XYZ file of C-alpha atoms in Angstrom:
486
model
C -174.345 -1.793 57.014
C -175.789 -5.275 56.244
C -173.827 -7.650 58.513
C -175.313 -10.752 56.853
C -174.028 -9.745 53.403
C -170.571 -9.216 54.843
C -170.726 -12.776 56.201
C -171.780 -14.167 52.818
C -175.527 -14.717 53.396
C -177.997 -13.935 50.672
C -180.858 -12.678 52.845
C -181.096 -10.764 56.052
C -184.085 -10.359 58.377
C -184.008 -7.509 60.824
C -185.993 -7.897 64.002
C -187.554 -4.747 65.292
C -188.037 -4.598 68.998
C -190.869 -2.916 70.818
C -193.267 -3.607 67.941
C -196.435 -5.631 67.895
C -196.331 -9.385 67.343
C -197.750 -8.903 63.877
C -195.026 -6.360 62.967
C -192.208 -8.621 64.256
C -193.309 -11.541 62.060
C -193.885 -9.590 58.922
C -191.450 -8.336 56.278
C -191.572 -7.352 52.622
C -191.442 -10.431 50.393
C -191.102 -8.118 47.392
C -187.967 -6.536 48.896
C -186.367 -9.886 49.582
C -187.008 -11.073 46.032
C -185.280 -7.966 44.613
C -182.261 -8.575 46.827
C -181.978 -12.192 45.674
C -182.155 -11.191 41.985
C -179.435 -8.535 42.405
C -177.145 -10.935 44.183
C -177.595 -13.638 41.547
C -176.773 -11.087 38.826
C -173.488 -10.259 40.587
C -172.620 -13.954 40.736
C -173.226 -14.359 36.995
C -170.964 -11.381 36.172
C -168.159 -12.771 38.324
C -168.465 -16.196 36.680
C -168.314 -14.573 33.234
C -165.127 -12.644 34.168
C -163.484 -15.821 35.459
C -164.329 -17.660 32.220
C -162.874 -14.826 30.115
C -159.633 -14.870 32.108
C -159.447 -18.643 31.760
C -159.882 -18.400 27.955
C -157.123 -15.723 27.784
C -154.697 -17.914 29.733
C -155.462 -20.895 27.475
C -154.898 -18.722 24.376
C -151.519 -17.505 25.647
C -150.493 -21.059 26.465
C -151.374 -22.186 22.949
C -149.340 -19.319 21.432
C -146.328 -20.212 23.565
C -146.605 -23.865 22.532
C -146.932 -22.834 18.869
C -143.935 -20.455 19.128
C -145.916 -17.499 17.743
C -145.059 -15.075 20.573
C -142.238 -12.621 19.867
C -139.134 -13.455 21.934
C -137.691 -10.988 24.384
C -134.417 -9.425 23.315
C -131.621 -7.704 25.228
C -128.144 -6.234 24.768
C -125.416 -7.472 27.106
C -121.887 -6.358 28.057
C -121.891 -2.988 26.282
C -120.599 0.350 27.506
C -124.166 1.683 27.565
C -127.698 0.280 27.457
C -127.805 0.902 23.695
C -125.039 -1.516 22.717
C -123.901 -5.031 23.429
C -124.117 -8.687 22.536
C -127.567 -9.602 21.171
C -129.425 -12.172 23.246
C -132.967 -13.477 22.726
C -135.357 -15.188 25.143
C -136.892 -18.199 23.517
C -138.494 -21.378 24.819
C -137.798 -20.370 28.397
C -134.053 -19.624 28.068
C -131.762 -16.768 27.038
C -129.354 -17.436 24.198
C -127.158 -15.672 21.656
C -127.376 -15.083 17.899
C -124.792 -16.345 15.412
C -123.153 -13.639 13.262
C -123.520 -15.496 9.933
C -124.442 -12.846 7.288
C -124.994 -10.385 10.178
C -125.204 -6.836 8.809
C -126.851 -3.430 8.951
C -130.363 -4.735 8.223
C -130.155 -7.037 11.235
C -128.799 -4.290 13.485
C -131.546 -1.924 12.333
C -134.265 -4.446 13.198
C -132.806 -5.058 16.683
C -132.414 -1.357 17.433
C -135.824 -0.466 16.038
C -137.397 -3.188 18.158
C -135.653 -1.990 21.348
C -135.289 1.764 20.974
C -136.704 2.949 17.662
C -133.139 3.697 16.446
C -130.796 2.558 13.683
C -127.955 0.155 14.368
C -124.341 -0.727 13.675
C -123.606 -4.462 13.433
C -120.715 -6.115 15.295
C -119.442 -9.629 14.700
C -116.905 -12.083 16.119
C -118.074 -11.653 19.732
C -117.026 -7.983 19.778
C -118.851 -7.532 23.096
C -117.495 -10.777 24.495
C -118.643 -14.385 24.007
C -121.891 -15.469 25.592
C -122.688 -18.730 27.352
C -125.348 -21.359 26.971
C -127.319 -21.901 23.752
C -126.972 -20.151 20.409
C -130.654 -19.848 19.533
C -130.581 -18.258 16.055
C -128.280 -18.425 13.011
C -128.388 -17.517 9.316
C -130.672 -14.632 10.230
C -132.079 -12.969 7.091
C -133.575 -9.489 7.610
C -134.715 -6.977 5.020
C -134.601 -4.189 7.621
C -138.372 -3.584 7.612
C -139.267 -6.267 10.184
C -140.612 -5.238 13.598
C -138.893 -8.063 15.461
C -135.737 -10.098 14.959
C -137.839 -13.287 14.987
C -139.797 -11.982 11.993
C -136.591 -12.406 9.986
C -135.929 -15.765 8.386
C -133.530 -17.831 10.501
C -132.397 -21.252 11.569
C -132.926 -22.506 15.116
C -129.227 -23.055 15.699
C -128.892 -24.755 19.097
C -125.073 -24.644 18.708
C -124.911 -27.039 15.750
C -122.562 -25.069 13.496
C -121.658 -21.858 15.336
C -119.527 -21.073 18.374
C -119.724 -18.220 20.874
C -116.707 -16.620 19.213
C -119.213 -15.696 16.485
C -121.831 -14.053 18.708
C -123.528 -11.075 17.075
C -123.751 -7.612 18.615
C -125.114 -4.155 17.819
C -124.783 -0.499 18.723
C -127.978 1.545 18.509
C -128.006 5.264 17.759
C -129.838 8.049 16.027
C -129.148 8.294 12.313
C -126.613 8.807 10.800
C -124.211 6.157 12.005
C -121.034 7.156 13.868
C -118.526 4.998 15.737
C -115.127 5.048 17.466
C -112.442 2.614 16.345
C -111.790 1.551 19.973
C -115.408 1.599 21.073
C -114.929 -0.568 24.169
C -112.418 1.922 25.606
C -114.672 4.954 24.934
C -112.062 6.275 22.510
C -110.695 5.944 19.012
C -110.644 7.242 15.481
C -113.998 8.832 14.563
C -115.693 7.021 11.688
C -118.964 7.835 9.912
C -121.121 5.692 7.631
C -121.963 7.626 4.493
C -122.756 6.621 0.911
C -122.850 2.965 1.957
C -119.272 2.914 3.276
C -117.354 3.714 6.443
C -114.976 6.659 6.295
C -113.063 9.073 8.517
C -113.059 12.800 9.380
C -110.292 15.304 8.729
C -108.793 16.701 11.939
C -108.400 20.269 10.679
C -110.311 22.646 12.991
C -111.422 19.638 15.057
C -111.912 20.735 18.682
C -113.386 19.594 22.011
C -116.901 20.740 21.036
C -116.893 18.435 18.009
C -115.574 15.562 20.138
C -118.263 16.226 22.769
C -121.026 15.918 20.153
C -119.618 12.527 19.131
C -119.582 11.291 22.740
C -123.109 12.525 23.396
C -124.515 10.917 20.247
C -122.984 7.589 21.309
C -124.601 7.866 24.753
C -121.256 7.779 26.570
C -120.741 11.190 28.135
C -121.335 14.909 27.759
C -117.671 15.772 27.199
C -115.004 14.572 24.790
C -111.304 15.223 24.351
C -109.736 16.173 21.031
C -107.354 13.664 19.457
C -105.423 14.818 16.387
C -102.731 13.588 14.005
C -104.161 10.078 13.640
C -103.110 8.958 17.126
C -105.533 6.025 16.799
C -104.417 5.254 13.251
C -105.262 6.924 9.972
C -107.779 4.393 8.771
C -108.415 3.626 5.110
C -110.889 4.594 2.431
C -112.741 7.872 2.090
C -112.320 10.904 4.341
C -115.992 11.870 4.353
C -116.019 15.151 6.281
C -113.738 18.176 6.627
C -113.796 21.424 8.615
C -116.422 20.172 11.082
C -117.664 23.000 13.295
C -120.019 22.228 16.187
C -121.279 24.513 18.930
C -121.167 21.557 21.321
C -124.930 21.474 21.889
C -125.907 19.434 18.814
C -127.404 15.957 19.247
C -125.505 14.521 16.283
C -122.463 15.234 14.120
C -124.487 15.898 10.985
C -126.302 18.731 12.767
C -122.977 20.621 12.730
C -121.606 22.510 9.736
C -119.007 20.696 7.613
C -117.553 20.343 4.159
C -117.507 17.191 2.039
C -114.465 18.193 -0.021
C -111.000 17.817 1.432
C -107.313 17.623 0.575
C -106.764 15.995 3.970
C -104.517 12.958 4.319
C -104.943 9.943 6.589
C -102.199 11.313 8.836
C -104.622 14.095 9.871
C -107.626 11.991 10.856
C -109.686 13.141 13.862
C -110.259 11.118 16.999
C -112.055 11.497 20.320
C -111.882 10.253 23.897
C -115.179 10.252 25.768
C -114.750 11.229 29.417
C -116.808 9.393 32.001
C -117.806 11.619 34.953
C -115.099 11.670 37.635
C -113.911 14.074 40.321
C -110.785 12.177 41.384
C -107.436 13.969 41.406
C -104.237 13.086 43.238
C -100.859 14.687 43.982
C -97.821 12.426 43.698
C -94.009 12.581 43.914
C -93.972 15.562 46.275
C -92.054 16.053 49.502
C -95.366 16.695 51.309
C -99.073 15.930 50.691
C -99.732 19.496 49.491
C -97.244 19.532 46.621
C -96.329 17.389 43.649
C -97.342 16.229 40.197
C -101.040 16.267 39.303
C -102.747 13.060 38.141
C -106.398 12.823 37.049
C -108.516 9.665 36.903
C -109.800 9.333 33.321
C -112.035 6.360 32.538
C -110.607 4.342 35.452
C -106.959 5.058 34.642
C -104.674 7.694 36.184
C -103.374 10.170 33.601
C -100.688 12.837 33.917
C -101.310 16.438 32.890
C -99.032 18.263 30.456
C -97.908 21.743 31.481
C -99.097 23.270 28.205
C -101.476 26.072 29.240
C -101.326 25.072 32.931
C -101.931 28.057 35.230
C -103.096 29.254 38.637
C -106.816 28.738 37.861
C -106.147 25.118 36.900
C -104.070 24.585 40.056
C -106.868 26.074 42.167
C -109.403 23.600 40.738
C -107.038 20.680 41.383
C -106.336 21.740 44.978
C -109.955 22.516 45.838
C -110.991 19.070 44.656
C -108.575 17.729 47.308
C -109.971 19.863 50.125
C -107.545 22.801 50.002
C -108.532 26.445 49.685
C -106.531 26.918 46.487
C -103.198 26.307 44.832
C -100.255 27.596 42.800
C -99.150 26.094 39.512
C -95.701 24.652 38.900
C -93.980 23.106 35.892
C -92.158 19.829 36.513
C -89.865 17.866 34.196
C -91.454 14.759 32.694
C -90.172 11.611 34.388
C -90.321 8.099 32.994
C -91.020 6.534 29.631
C -93.692 8.504 27.789
C -94.590 5.488 25.672
C -95.952 3.691 28.728
C -98.250 6.648 29.430
C -99.840 6.544 25.920
C -101.139 10.097 26.326
C -101.333 13.084 28.669
C -104.207 15.461 29.357
C -103.462 18.748 27.611
C -104.709 22.327 27.326
C -106.582 22.972 30.545
C -108.818 26.027 30.437
C -110.227 26.309 33.957
C -111.788 29.537 35.198
C -111.221 28.427 38.790
C -114.839 27.604 39.663
C -115.052 24.062 38.258
C -115.326 21.099 40.647
C -113.213 18.800 38.461
C -110.239 19.177 36.134
C -112.041 17.007 33.597
C -114.476 19.880 33.037
C -111.512 21.993 31.871
C -109.593 19.503 29.703
C -109.881 19.923 25.940
C -107.339 17.638 24.304
C -104.599 15.057 24.773
C -100.994 14.845 23.644
C -98.694 11.868 23.215
C -95.511 13.816 24.022
C -94.872 16.190 26.913
C -91.584 17.802 27.971
C -92.912 19.237 31.254
C -95.798 18.170 33.468
C -98.295 20.067 35.595
C -97.779 20.299 39.329
C -99.274 22.199 42.251
C -98.511 23.667 45.645
C -101.815 23.712 47.526
C -102.563 26.050 50.436
C -105.103 25.948 53.259
C -105.339 29.711 53.876
C -104.299 32.994 52.273
C -103.426 34.484 55.643
C -99.647 34.278 55.398
C -96.819 34.743 57.877
C -93.655 36.426 56.533
C -90.120 36.391 57.863
C -86.812 37.945 56.827
C -83.679 35.809 57.010
C -79.942 36.191 56.327
C -80.050 39.975 56.677
C -77.653 42.348 58.445
C -80.502 43.641 60.650
C -84.036 42.536 61.685
C -85.638 44.858 59.152
C -83.965 43.485 56.022
C -83.200 40.116 54.428
C -84.491 37.353 52.188
C -88.291 37.099 52.100
C -89.866 33.777 53.087
C -93.577 32.952 53.407
C -95.100 30.249 55.607
C -97.263 27.947 53.470
C -98.855 24.954 55.181
C -96.301 24.947 58.050
C -93.317 25.181 55.693
C -91.234 28.264 54.888
C -91.042 29.027 51.166
C -88.540 31.504 49.670
C -89.748 34.077 47.137
C -88.123 34.401 43.714
C -87.282 37.920 42.547
C -88.928 37.673 39.132
C -91.229 40.738 38.855
C -90.459 41.602 42.506
C -90.953 45.359 43.072
C -91.637 47.979 45.755
C -95.375 47.223 45.846
C -94.587 43.615 46.707
C -92.032 44.780 49.289
C -94.620 47.103 50.867
C -97.029 44.162 51.392
C -94.255 42.027 52.920
C -93.086 44.810 55.253
C -96.590 45.761 56.354
C -97.200 42.166 57.466
C -94.055 42.553 59.616
C -95.216 45.795 61.247
C -93.590 48.328 58.941
C -95.274 50.937 56.822
C -92.964 50.795 53.815
C -90.154 48.831 52.213
C -87.622 48.795 49.390
C -87.265 45.786 47.086
C -83.968 44.374 45.865
C -82.572 40.994 44.865
C -79.455 38.921 45.338
C -78.212 35.638 43.867
C -80.041 32.694 45.392
C -78.436 31.274 48.530
C -81.257 28.819 49.348
C -80.284 25.164 49.480
C -82.478 23.426 46.908
C -82.418 20.261 48.930
C -84.087 22.103 51.786
C -86.567 24.251 49.824
C -86.909 23.029 46.277
C -89.909 25.233 45.357
C -89.886 29.038 45.177
C -92.938 31.292 45.278
C -93.426 33.737 42.425
C -95.129 36.963 43.540
C -96.757 38.837 40.695
C -98.266 42.330 40.512
C -99.159 43.221 44.091
C -100.965 46.573 44.208
C -99.398 47.309 47.592
C -102.704 47.230 49.462
C -103.012 43.442 49.956
C -102.929 42.028 53.484
C -100.957 38.932 52.409
C -98.295 38.116 49.844
C -100.208 34.938 48.984
C -102.943 37.060 47.448
C -100.415 38.147 44.811
C -98.688 34.774 44.276
C -99.683 32.874 41.137
C -97.119 30.125 40.698
C -94.114 28.309 42.088
C -90.916 27.111 40.457
C -88.253 24.521 41.135
C -85.492 26.927 40.086
C -84.643 30.548 40.841
C -81.514 32.559 40.021
C -82.246 35.569 42.221
C -84.129 35.650 45.493
C -86.399 38.460 46.696
C -85.125 40.735 49.474
C -86.510 43.793 51.240
C -85.399 46.583 53.485
C -88.318 47.658 55.673
C -88.585 51.053 57.335
C -90.945 53.274 59.300
C -92.496 50.951 61.890
C -96.277 51.270 62.114
C -96.087 52.377 65.758
C -93.487 55.021 64.920
C -94.422 58.694 65.527
C -92.440 59.776 62.450
């Protein structure tokens, strides 16, 4: 390695020891000349690169001073990165755009510039008023421009426009679809067709159709069905009828549909887009393992209607709270339903989901009974017989989470009795029932045991629900102790 070059010297002379005096004082002049020429060439190249960079900087400065550079643009305060208030970066500051004559051509230019998509225009500070300067007004776009600044406009600087008139856009793949309450991720579904906004008939509208809407808007992968014009019937044309999606389509117009309809505006379809959440809670119970089920939907707690509520749904709810599983229960609706707006409805869990929101399919605005649960930590149950004339007969009670629960006699038979008696050390048992003597203040929920085969090791493996009322309680008479020689 040439130490002198590393230190910045042009030439280096290497002394060679143990040579003759003539050898020590001699070196190749030709070699040194070649080294000097190579080094000077490197210096020239570096100077040329520096000059080119300097010219580029000067050119950019001139363009900035002349205003010929395209301004940066961004969308602010939307529910996703593809919507929001339009803001441009110009002359060193961010500012908003006035919504004078703001329309589809303008939205298309903005969305094409940012994402290569089409756009829906929003006016009157739909995404909230901005602050600072209003940099553009009277924007005139044909829709073919590559940048918003390519459109004719006035440099506003807040002379005749206020921030209550800030322009916004939503960008999406064609065709255009929107929700009437976009900011809440919900609303009446509207489509832009034949140069006008219209609605969709709710006949055959299901959660798969709603999910396609939510996905195309960039909100979520799952949507809830809203029927009967809950978000208003809208006006004008009902564009689509009998929409049928598989749920995997990227846009509504990839689904099958009909354009003819006898549908009225009282049947218009809606959707609620569900943001991912795994939060469930149990409320209004006498212990932490029982009560009404609430689910967090888009940052608001919602009740669940009992319509279709079953043991698989209860299991998903309880597992999300750290329990092993749960039993379903129907509870009377309490409070003013109008203040709730809507309830989750029609759960179709298979029991393996990690969130109830992956099971929900629709909403309802009226509900006579709500979904509840009794969660358990283990299926290994302890059984006792009470209020009998002898130790081997009486009312059947099961210990669930340190609390004794009576068993209702609905569907109670000898197979169920055999499981109960075996857990008490008997080989067999007879089933019978008597009018309920349980104080409802003490034990307000009854277990329902359904279809034991007789071979289970626990009654809880046969239980599928609980109830707040029971006319007849389950009783058994056990016989033939397991240690008996008979």
